[in-house]
Short mmCIF file of C-alpha atoms in Angstrom, two decimals:
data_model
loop_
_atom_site.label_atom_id
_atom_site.label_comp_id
_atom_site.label_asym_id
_atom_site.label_seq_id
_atom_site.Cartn_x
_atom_site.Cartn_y
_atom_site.Cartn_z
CA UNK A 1 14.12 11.35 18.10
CA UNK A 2 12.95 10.66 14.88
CA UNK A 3 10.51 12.51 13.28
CA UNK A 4 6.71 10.44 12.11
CA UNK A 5 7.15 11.87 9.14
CA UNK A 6 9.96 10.71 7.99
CA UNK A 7 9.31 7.21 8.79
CA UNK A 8 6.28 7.36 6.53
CA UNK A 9 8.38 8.58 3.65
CA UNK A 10 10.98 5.58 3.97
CA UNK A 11 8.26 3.34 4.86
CA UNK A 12 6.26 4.28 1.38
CA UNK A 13 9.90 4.51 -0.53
CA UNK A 14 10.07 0.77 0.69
CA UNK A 15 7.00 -0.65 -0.24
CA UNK A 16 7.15 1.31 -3.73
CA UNK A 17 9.95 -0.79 -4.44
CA UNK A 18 8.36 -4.27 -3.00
CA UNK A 19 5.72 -3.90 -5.06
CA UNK A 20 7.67 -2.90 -8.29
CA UNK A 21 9.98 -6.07 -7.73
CA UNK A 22 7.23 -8.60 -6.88
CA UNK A 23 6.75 -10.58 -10.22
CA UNK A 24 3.19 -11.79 -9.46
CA UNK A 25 2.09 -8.46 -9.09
CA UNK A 26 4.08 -7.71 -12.14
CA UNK A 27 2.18 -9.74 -14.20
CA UNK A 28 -0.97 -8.36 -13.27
CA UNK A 29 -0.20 -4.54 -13.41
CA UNK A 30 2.82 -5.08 -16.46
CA UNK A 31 4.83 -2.71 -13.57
CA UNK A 32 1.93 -0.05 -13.33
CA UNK A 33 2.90 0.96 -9.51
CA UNK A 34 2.27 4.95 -8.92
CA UNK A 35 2.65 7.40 -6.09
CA UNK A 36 0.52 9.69 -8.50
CA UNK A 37 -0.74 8.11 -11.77
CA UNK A 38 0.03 10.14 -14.98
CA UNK A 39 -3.02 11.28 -17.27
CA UNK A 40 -3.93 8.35 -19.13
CA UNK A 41 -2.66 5.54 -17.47
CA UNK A 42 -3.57 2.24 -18.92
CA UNK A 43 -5.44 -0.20 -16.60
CA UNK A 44 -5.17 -1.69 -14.47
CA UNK A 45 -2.90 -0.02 -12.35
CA UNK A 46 -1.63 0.22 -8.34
CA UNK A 47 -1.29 3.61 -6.40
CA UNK A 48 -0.15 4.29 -2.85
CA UNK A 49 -2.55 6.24 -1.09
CA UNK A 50 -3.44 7.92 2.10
CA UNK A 51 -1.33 7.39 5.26
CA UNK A 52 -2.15 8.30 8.67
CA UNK A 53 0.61 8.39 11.05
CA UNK A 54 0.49 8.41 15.16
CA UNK A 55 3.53 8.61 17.62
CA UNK A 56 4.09 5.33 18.52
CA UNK A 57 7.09 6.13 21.21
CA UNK A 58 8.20 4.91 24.25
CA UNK A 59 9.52 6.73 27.16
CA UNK A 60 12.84 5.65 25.75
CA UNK A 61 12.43 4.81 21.90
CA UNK A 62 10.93 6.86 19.43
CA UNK A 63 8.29 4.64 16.80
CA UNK A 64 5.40 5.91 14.98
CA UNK A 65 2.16 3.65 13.14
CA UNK A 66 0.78 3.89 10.37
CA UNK A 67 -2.50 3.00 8.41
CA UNK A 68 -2.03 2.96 5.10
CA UNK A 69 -4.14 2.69 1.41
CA UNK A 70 -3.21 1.49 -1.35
CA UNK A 71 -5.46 1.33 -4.30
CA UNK A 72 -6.07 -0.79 -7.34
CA UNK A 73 -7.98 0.03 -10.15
CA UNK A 74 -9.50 -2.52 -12.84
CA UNK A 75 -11.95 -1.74 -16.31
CA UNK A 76 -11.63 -5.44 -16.99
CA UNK A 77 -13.34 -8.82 -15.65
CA UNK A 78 -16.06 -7.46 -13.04
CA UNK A 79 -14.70 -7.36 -9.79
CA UNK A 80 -12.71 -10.15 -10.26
CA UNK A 81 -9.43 -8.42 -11.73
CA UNK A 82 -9.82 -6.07 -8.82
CA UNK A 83 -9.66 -8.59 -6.72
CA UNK A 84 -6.88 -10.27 -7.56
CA UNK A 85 -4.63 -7.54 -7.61
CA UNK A 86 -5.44 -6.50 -3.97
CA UNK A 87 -5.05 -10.12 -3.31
CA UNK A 88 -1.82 -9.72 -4.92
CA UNK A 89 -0.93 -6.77 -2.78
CA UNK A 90 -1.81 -8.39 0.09
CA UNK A 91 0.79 -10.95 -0.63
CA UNK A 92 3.40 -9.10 -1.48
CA UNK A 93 3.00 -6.66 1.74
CA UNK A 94 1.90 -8.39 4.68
CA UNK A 95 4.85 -9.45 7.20
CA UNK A 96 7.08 -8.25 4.48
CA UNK A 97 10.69 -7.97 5.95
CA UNK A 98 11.45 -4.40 4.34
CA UNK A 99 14.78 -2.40 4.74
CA UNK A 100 13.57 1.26 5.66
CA UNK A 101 16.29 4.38 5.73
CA UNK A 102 17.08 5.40 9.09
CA UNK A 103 13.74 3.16 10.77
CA UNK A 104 13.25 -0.54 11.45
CA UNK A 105 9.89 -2.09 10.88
CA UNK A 106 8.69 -3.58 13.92
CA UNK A 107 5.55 -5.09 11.54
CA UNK A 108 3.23 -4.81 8.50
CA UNK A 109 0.04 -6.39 8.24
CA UNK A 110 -2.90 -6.21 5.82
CA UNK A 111 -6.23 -5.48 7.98
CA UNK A 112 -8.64 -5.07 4.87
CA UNK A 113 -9.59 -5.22 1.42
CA UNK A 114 -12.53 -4.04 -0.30
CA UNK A 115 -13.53 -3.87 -3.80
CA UNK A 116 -16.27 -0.99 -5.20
CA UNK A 117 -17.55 0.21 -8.25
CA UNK A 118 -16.80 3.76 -9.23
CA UNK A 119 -19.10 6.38 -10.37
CA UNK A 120 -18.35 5.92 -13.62
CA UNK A 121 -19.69 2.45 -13.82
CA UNK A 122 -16.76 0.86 -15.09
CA UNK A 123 -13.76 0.84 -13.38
CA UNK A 124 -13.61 -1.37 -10.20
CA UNK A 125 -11.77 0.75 -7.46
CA UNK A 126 -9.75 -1.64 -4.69
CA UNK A 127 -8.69 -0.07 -1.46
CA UNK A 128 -6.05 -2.31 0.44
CA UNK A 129 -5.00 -1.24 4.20
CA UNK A 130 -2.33 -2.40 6.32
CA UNK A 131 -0.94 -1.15 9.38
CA UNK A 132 2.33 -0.55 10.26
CA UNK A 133 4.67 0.29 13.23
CA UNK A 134 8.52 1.48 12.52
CA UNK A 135 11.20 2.61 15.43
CA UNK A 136 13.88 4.78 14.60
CA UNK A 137 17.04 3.88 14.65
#
């Protein structure tokens, strides 16, 4: 059996890569798609965020799911830039056909988005979650 945790690693290494190849999201972030943002990051900018994983297996297969969070953060156009890049990450995620190492995913879906206004009072903070199930191979 395969271990959750790995899963979750090639499922992130995936979508790290949809999102850096999708040109509409592109065009919004100029290719600003972090595990961990460096200081001083220009804006705006995507990160992947917290996962929680749960065995998923069968008496016979092994499969874990996940909930993931991405986040997008905007200093530019009210809510509205924030919005359209989770809108953007929505599309290029959900029911995405991705290749992971050693797992297959069974499905990815976007559940919810939701946009907020950080402390600061002027960055807008997305939060985009999806769910996912993979079965090792």
């Amino acid at each position: 059996m395969s271990a959750p945790a790995s899963a979750a690693l090639a499922l992130r290494k995936a979508i790290h890569q949809r999102l850096a190849a999708d040109t509409a999201l592109s065009a919004l972030v100029a290719g600003a798609i972090h595990d961990v943002p460096p200081a001083g990051v220009p804006f705006p900018y995507v990160t992947l965020g917290e996962a929680v994983v749960s065995d998923w297996s069968t008496a016979t297969e092994a499969g874990s799911e996940q909930v993931l969070t991405l986040h997008v953060f905007s200093r530019q156009g009210g809510r509205a830039e924030a919005m359209a890049l989770c809108a953007a990450v929505q599309e290029a995620l959900h029911e995405a056909p991705l290749a992971l190492d050693g797992h297959r995913l069974a499905n990815l879906r976007a559940t919810t988005a939701e946009v907020r206004r950080d402390g600061d009072g002027r960055t807008f903070h997305g939060f985009v979650r999806f769910r996912a199930v993979t079965e090792a191979l």
